[in-house]
Short mmCIF file of C-alpha atoms in Angstrom, two decimals:
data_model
loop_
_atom_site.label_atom_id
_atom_site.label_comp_id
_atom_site.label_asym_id
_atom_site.label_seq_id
_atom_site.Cartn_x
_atom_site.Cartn_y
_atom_site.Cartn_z
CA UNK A 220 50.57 56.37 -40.79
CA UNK A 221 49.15 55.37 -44.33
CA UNK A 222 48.54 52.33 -45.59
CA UNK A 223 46.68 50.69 -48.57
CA UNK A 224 45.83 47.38 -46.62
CA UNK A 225 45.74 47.05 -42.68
CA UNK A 226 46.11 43.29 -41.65
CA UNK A 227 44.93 43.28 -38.11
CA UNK A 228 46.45 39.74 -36.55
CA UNK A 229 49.89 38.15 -37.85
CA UNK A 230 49.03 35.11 -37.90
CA UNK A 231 49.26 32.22 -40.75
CA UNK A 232 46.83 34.18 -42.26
CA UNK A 233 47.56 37.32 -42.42
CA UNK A 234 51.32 37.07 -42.92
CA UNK A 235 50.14 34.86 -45.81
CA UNK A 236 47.81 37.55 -47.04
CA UNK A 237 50.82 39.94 -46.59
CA UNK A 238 53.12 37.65 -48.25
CA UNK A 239 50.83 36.99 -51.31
CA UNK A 240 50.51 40.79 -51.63
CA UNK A 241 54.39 41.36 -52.20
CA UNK A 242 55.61 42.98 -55.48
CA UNK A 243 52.41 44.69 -55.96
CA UNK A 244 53.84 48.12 -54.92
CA UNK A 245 50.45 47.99 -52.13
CA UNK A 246 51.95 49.34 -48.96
CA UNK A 247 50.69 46.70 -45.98
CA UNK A 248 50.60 46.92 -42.45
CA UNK A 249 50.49 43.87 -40.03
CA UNK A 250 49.24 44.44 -36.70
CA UNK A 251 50.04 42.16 -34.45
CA UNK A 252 50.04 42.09 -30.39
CA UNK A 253 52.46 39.65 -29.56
CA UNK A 254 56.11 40.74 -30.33
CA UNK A 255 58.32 40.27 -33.61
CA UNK A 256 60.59 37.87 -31.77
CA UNK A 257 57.63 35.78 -30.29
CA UNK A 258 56.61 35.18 -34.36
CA UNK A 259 60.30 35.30 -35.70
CA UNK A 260 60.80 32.34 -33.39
CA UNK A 261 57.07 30.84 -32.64
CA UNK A 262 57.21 28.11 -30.26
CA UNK A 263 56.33 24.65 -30.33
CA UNK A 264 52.26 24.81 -29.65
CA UNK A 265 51.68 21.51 -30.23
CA UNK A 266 49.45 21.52 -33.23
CA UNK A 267 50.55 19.66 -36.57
CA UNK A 268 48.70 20.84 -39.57
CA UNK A 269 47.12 18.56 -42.61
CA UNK A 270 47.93 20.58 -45.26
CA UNK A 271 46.32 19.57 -48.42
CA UNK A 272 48.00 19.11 -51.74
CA UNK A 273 46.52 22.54 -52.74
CA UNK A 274 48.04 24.35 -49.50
CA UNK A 275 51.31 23.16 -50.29
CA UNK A 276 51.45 24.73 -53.74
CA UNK A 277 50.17 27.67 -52.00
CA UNK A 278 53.23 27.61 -49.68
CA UNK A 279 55.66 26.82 -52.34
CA UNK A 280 54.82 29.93 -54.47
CA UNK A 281 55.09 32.26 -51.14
CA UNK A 282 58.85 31.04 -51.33
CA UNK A 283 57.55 29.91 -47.44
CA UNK A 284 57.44 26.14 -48.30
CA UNK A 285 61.61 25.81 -48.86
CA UNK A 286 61.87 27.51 -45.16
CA UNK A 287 60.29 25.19 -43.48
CA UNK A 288 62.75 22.32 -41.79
CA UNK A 289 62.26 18.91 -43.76
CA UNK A 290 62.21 17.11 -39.95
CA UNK A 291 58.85 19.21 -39.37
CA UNK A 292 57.14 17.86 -42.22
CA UNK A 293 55.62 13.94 -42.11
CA UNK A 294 53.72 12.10 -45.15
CA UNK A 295 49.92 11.45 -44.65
CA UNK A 296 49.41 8.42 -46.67
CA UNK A 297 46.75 6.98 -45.43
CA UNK A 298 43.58 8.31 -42.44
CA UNK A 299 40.92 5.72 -40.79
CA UNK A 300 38.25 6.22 -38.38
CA UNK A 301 37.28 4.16 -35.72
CA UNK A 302 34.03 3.89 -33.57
CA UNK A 303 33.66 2.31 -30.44
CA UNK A 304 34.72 -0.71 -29.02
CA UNK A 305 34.89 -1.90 -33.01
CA UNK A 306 37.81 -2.78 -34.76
CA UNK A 307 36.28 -1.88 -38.10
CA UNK A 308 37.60 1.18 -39.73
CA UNK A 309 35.93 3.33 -42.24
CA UNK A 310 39.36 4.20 -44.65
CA UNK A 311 41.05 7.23 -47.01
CA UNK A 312 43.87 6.19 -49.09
CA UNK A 313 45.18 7.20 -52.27
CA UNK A 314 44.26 4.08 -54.23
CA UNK A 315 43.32 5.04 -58.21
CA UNK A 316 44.77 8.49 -58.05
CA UNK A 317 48.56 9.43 -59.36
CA UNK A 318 49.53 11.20 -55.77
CA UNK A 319 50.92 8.77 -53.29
CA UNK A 320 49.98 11.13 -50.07
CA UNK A 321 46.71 12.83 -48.66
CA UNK A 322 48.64 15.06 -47.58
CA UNK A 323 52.04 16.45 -45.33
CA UNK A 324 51.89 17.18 -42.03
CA UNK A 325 53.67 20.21 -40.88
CA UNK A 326 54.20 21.62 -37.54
CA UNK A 327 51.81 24.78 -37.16
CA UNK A 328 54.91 26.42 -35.33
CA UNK A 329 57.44 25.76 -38.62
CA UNK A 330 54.91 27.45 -40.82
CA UNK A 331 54.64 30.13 -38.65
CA UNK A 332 58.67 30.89 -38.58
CA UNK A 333 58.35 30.84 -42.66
CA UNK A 334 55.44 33.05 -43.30
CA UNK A 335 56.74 35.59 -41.12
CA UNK A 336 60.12 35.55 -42.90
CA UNK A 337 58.78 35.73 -46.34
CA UNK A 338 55.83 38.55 -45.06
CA UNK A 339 58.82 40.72 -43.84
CA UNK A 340 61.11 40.53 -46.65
CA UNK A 341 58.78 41.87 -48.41
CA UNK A 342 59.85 45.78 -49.08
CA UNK A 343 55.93 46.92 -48.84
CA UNK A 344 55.05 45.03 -45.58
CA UNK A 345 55.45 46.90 -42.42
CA UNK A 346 54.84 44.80 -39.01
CA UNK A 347 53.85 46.64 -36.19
CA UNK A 348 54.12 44.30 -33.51
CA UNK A 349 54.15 44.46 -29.80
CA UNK A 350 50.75 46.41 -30.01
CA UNK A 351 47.20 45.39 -30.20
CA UNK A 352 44.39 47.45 -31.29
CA UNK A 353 42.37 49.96 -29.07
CA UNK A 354 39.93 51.18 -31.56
CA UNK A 355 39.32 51.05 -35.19
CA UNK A 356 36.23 52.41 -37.57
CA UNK A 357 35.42 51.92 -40.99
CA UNK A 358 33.40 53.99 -43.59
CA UNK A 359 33.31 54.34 -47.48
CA UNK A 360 36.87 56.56 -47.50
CA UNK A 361 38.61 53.93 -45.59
CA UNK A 362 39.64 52.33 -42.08
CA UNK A 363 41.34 54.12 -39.10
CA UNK A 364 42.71 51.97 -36.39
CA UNK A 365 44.38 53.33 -33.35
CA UNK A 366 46.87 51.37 -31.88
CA UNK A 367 47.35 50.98 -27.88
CA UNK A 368 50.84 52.48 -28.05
CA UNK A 369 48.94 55.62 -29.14
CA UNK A 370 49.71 55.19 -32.88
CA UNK A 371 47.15 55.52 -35.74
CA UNK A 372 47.15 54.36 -39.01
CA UNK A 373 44.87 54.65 -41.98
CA UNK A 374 43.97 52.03 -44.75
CA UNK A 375 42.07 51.57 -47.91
CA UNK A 376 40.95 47.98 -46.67
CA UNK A 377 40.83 46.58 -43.12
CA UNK A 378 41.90 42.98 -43.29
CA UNK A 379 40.73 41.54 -39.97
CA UNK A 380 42.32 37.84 -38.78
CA UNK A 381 42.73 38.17 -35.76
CA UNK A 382 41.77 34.38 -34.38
CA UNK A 383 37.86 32.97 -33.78
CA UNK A 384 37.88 35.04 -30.67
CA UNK A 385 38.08 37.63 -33.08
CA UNK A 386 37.90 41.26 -31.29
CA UNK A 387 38.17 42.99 -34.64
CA UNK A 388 34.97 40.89 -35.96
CA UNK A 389 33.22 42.46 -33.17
CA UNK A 390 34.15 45.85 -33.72
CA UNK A 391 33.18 45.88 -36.93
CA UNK A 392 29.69 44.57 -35.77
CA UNK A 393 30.00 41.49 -37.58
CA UNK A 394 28.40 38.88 -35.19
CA UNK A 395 29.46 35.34 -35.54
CA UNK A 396 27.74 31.57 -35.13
CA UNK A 397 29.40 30.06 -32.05
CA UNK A 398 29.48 26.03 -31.28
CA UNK A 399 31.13 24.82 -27.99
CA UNK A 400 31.48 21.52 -28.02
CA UNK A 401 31.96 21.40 -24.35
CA UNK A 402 35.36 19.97 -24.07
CA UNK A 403 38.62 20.33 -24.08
CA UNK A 404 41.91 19.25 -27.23
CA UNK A 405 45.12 18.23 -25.71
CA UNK A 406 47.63 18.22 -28.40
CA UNK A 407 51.32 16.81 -27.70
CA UNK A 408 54.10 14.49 -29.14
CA UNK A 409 54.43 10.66 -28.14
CA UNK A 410 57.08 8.04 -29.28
CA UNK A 411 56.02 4.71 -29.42
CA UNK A 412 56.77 0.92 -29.50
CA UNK A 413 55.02 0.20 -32.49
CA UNK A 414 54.98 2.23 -36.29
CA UNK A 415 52.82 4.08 -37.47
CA UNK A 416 53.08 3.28 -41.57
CA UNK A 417 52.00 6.73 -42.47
CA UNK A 418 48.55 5.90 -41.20
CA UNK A 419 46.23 8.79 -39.19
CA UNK A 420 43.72 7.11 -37.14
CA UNK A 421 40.32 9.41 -35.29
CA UNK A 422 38.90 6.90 -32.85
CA UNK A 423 36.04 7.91 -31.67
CA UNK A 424 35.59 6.37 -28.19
CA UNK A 425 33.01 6.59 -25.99
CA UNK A 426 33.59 9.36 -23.72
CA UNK A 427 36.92 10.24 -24.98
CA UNK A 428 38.33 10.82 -28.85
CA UNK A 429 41.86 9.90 -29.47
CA UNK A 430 43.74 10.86 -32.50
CA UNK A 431 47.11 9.90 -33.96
CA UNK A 432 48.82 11.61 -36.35
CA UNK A 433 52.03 10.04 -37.88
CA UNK A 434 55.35 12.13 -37.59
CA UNK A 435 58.51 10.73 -38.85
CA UNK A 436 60.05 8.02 -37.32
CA UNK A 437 58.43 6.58 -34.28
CA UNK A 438 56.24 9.22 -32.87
CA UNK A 439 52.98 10.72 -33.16
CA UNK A 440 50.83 13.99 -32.47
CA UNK A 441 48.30 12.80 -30.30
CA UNK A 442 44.80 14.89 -30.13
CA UNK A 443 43.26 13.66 -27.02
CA UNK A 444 39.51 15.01 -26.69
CA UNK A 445 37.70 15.22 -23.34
CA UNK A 446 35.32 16.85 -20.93
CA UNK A 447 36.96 19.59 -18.99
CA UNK A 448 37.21 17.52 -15.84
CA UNK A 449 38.46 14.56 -17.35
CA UNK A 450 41.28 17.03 -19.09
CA UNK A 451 42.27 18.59 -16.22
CA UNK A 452 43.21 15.34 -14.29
CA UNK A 453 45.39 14.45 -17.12
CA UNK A 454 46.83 17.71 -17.83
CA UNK A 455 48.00 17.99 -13.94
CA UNK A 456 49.28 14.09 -14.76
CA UNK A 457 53.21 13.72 -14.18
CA UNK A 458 55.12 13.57 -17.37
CA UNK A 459 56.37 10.23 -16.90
CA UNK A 460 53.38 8.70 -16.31
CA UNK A 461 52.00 10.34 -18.69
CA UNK A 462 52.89 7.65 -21.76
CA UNK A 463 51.84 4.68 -20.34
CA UNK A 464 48.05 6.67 -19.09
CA UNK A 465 47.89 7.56 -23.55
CA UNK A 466 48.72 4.04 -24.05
CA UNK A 467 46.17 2.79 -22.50
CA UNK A 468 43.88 4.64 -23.25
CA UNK A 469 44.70 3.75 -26.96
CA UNK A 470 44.03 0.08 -26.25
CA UNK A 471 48.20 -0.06 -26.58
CA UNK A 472 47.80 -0.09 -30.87
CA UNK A 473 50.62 1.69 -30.58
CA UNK A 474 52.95 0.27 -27.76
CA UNK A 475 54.50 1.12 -24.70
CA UNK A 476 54.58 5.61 -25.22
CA UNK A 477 56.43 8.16 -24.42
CA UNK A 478 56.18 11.77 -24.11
CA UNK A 479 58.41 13.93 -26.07
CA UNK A 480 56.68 17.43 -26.36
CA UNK A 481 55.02 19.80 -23.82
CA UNK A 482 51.62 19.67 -23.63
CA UNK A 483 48.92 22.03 -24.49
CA UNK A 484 44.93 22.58 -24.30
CA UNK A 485 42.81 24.06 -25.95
CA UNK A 486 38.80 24.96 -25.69
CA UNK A 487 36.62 22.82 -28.74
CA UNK A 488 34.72 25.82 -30.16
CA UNK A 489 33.33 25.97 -33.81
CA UNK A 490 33.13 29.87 -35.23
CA UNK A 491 31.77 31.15 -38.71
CA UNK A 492 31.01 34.25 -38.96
CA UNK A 493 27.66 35.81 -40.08
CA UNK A 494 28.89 38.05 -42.78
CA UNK A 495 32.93 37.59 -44.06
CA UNK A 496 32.74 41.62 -45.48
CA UNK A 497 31.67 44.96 -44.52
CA UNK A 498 32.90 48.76 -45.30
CA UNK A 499 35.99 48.83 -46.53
CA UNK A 500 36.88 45.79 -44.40
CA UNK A 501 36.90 41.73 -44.93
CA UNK A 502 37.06 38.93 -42.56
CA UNK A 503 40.33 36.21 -42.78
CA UNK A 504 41.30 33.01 -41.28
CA UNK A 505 40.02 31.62 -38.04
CA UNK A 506 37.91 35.56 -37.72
CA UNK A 507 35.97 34.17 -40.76
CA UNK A 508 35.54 30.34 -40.33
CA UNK A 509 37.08 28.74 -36.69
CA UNK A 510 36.82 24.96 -37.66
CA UNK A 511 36.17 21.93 -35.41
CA UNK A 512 39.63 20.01 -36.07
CA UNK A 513 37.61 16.68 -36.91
CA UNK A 514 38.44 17.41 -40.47
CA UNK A 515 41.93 19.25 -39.94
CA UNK A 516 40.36 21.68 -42.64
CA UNK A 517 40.93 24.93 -40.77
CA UNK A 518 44.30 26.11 -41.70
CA UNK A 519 43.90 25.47 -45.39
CA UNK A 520 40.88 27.37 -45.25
CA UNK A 521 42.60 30.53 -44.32
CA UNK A 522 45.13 29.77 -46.98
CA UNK A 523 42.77 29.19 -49.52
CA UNK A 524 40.85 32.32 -48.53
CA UNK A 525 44.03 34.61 -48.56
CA UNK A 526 44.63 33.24 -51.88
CA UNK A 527 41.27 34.12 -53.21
CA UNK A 528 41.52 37.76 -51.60
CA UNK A 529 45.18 38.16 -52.81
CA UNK A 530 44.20 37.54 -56.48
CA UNK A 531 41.13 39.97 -56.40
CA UNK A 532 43.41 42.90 -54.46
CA UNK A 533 46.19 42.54 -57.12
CA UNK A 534 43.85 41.73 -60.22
CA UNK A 535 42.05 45.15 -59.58
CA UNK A 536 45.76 47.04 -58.53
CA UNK A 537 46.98 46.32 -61.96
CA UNK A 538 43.58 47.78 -63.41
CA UNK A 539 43.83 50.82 -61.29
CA UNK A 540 40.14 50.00 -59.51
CA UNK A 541 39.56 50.73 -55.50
CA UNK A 542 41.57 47.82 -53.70
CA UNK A 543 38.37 48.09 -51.26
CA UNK A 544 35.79 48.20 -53.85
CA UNK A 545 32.18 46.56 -52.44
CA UNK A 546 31.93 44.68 -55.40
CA UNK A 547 35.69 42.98 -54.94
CA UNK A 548 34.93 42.56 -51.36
CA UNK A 549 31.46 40.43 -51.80
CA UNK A 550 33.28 38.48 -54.53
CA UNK A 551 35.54 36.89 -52.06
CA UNK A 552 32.66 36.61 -49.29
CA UNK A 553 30.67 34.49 -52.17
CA UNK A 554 33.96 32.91 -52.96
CA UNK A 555 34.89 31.98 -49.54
CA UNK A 556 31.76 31.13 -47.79
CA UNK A 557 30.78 28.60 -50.85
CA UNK A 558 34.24 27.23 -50.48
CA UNK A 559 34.14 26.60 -46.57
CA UNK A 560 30.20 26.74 -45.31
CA UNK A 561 29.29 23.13 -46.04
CA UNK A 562 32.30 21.21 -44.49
CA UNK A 563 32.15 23.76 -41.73
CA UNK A 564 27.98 22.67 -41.88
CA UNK A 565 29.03 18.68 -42.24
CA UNK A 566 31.92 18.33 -39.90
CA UNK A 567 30.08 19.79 -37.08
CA UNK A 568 27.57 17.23 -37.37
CA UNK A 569 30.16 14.51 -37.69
CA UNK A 570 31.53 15.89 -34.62
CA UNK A 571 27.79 15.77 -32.92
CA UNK A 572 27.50 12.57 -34.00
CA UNK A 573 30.48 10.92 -33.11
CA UNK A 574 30.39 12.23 -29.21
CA UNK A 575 26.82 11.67 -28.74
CA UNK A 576 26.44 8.06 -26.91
CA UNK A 577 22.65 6.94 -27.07
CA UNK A 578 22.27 4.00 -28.23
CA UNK A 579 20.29 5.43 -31.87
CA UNK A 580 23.49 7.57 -32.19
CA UNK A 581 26.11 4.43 -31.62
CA UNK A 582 23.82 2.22 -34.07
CA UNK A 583 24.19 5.24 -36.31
CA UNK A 584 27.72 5.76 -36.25
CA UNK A 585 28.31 2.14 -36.61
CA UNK A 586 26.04 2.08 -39.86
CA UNK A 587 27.66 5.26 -41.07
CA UNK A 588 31.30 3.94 -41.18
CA UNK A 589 30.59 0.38 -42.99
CA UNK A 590 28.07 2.69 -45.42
CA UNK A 591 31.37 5.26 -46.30
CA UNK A 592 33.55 2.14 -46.67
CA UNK A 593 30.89 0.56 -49.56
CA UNK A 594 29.79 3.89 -51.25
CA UNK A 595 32.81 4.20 -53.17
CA UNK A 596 32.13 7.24 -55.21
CA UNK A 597 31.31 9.30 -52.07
CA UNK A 598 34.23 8.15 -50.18
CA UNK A 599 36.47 9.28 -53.42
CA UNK A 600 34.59 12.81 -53.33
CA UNK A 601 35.25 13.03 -49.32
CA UNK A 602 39.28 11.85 -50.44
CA UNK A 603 39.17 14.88 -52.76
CA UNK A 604 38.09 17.48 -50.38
CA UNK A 605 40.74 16.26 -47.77
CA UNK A 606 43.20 16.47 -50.63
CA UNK A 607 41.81 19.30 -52.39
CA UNK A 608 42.25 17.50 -55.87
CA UNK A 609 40.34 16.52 -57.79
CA UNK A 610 38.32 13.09 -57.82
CA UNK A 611 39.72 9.70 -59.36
#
């Protein structure tokens, strides 16, 4: 089978990158392991995703924003941190800018039901699912990737995002700068006594983090952070018991809670990737930059980088130039890695430093909240980033 552009992972980003590719008359393929009905009707996962002003205008010109379900999408109007035993909080609003929101919050699985319907109405996109890949090889004519089912199919560019864990990466000897944090992310839904106003809190306990993200009406995505031990006790916890352990864990800011979701774990490991191109191929998503959720910056990172990768594909289709071109393909590495490497760089520190519990590192993080609360043109500049606007 031919193909101009082989998307290895179907994904958010790489029916994204499919998506933004339609209309170009570029023939894609979308590889993908699990099968079309597992991402025609992807299941609740637990994740809800910050998506910044910028990722929603993204969305909306896909034609993928009006698919998703309004009762999946929350405001984010306001985020604080927490440290400690301290009430203090170190806070991002909106004041002084014309938006009234951070952001929306949108469950990851809703996004994932309305990229794969705009990717495959697309006339040029071709999903192979139900396959993964047994081989693949690269080299200044193209890519040839042989499927497990037996299949092969050539490309003029190899498009791999196919998660941090990224077997593709490694096949195309791309190595990759791996952080494990050492603990485990429960993510789930709880309803609660008390609201929320719009407000996401990070507390950063000692020996546990506990985040709340608001969801319309009364409840909550709650992104509980703790040693594997610790995580496995409360994982194996009965369901209905399971409310009033969150509550008070949460010091009860929130009321008497309630779960209302399954819940699911995940491993706390932090991936960039050493190089984001090679021959004839380019790295996308999570395979590229795997961010520590701290700064809920992941997901519009792979937008953002499908978007810059979309317009250089089409820009040098309509010239007639090679789609795989090393010169197109380093733009978008420069592109990309200046875009993502310092937040990837500065929220793994945050995340260092807000787990570590010496006493130097508590008197730090103490000093480090009331310091972003007082240094008003930094806080505005970390607003913007979360936003992805522009600075008051």
């Amino acid at each position: 089978m031919q193909f101009d552009i082989a998307i290895i992972g179907g994904g958010p980003a790489g029916l994204a990158l499919a998506t933004s590719l339609a209309g170009t008359g570029l023939a894609v393929a979308v590889v993908e392991q699990q099968p079309g009905a597992a991402l025609e009707q992807a299941g609740f996962d637990g994740r809800e995703i910050a998506l910044t002003h910028h990722s929603q205008a993204l969305l909306r010109e896909m034609g993928a924003w009006d698919l998703i379900p309004q009762e999946s999408i929350s405001p984010l109007r306001e985020a604080r941190v927490l440290n400690g035993g301290s009430a203090y909080a170190l806070r991002f609003d909106t004041s002084g800018r014309a938006e009234s929101e951070l952001g929306k919050l949108v469950s990851n699985h809703a996004i994932r039901r309305a990229l794969y319907r705009t990717a495959t109405a697309a006339p040029e996109v071709t999903l192979l699912a139900g396959t993964g890949v047994a081989g693949l090889r690269t080299d200044v004519e193209g890519a040839e990737v042989t499927l497990r089912d037996g299949r092969a199919l050539r490309a003029r560019l190899l498009v791999a995002a196919d998660s941090r864990f990224s077997t593709a990466r490694q096949a195309l000897g791309i190595g990759a700068e791996t952080r494990d944090f050492g603990k485990r992310m429960m993510v789930c839904r709880l309803r609660h006594a008390a609201p929320h106003q719009g407000i996401a809190t990070e507390w950063f306990d000692y020996g546990q983090t506990i985040a709340m993200l608001p969801l319309n009406g009364r409840e909550s995505s709650a992104v509980i952070t703790l040693p594997p031990a610790e995580m496995a006790r409360l994982e194996a916890m009965p369901e209905a018991e399971f409310g009033a352990e969150i509550a008070r864990r949460y010091r009860q800011r929130l009321g008497a809670m309630e779960l209302v979701s399954t819940r699911h774990v995940y491993p706390l490991v932090a991936v960039y990737a050493e190089r984001f191109a090679a021959t004839r191929a380019v790295l996308l998503g999570d395979a590229a930059v795997g961010m520590h959720p701290v700064t809920a910056h992941g997901f519009n990172f792979g937008l953002s980088g499908q978007a810059i990768l979309a317009r250089e594909i089409r820009a040098a289709h309509a010239a007639g130039r090679d789609i795989g071109a090393p010169d197109l393909l380093r733009r978008y590495a420069v592109a990309h890695r200046r875009a993502t490497r310092p937040l990837y760089l500065a929220t793994n520190a945050t995340a260092l430093l807000y787990t570590e519990e010496s006493a130097p590192a508590r008197l730090l993080r103490n000093v480090a909240l009331r310091l972003g609360n007082h240094l008003r043109p930094v806080q505005q500049r970390i607003v913007s980033h979360l936003m992805e606007s522009r600075a008051a």
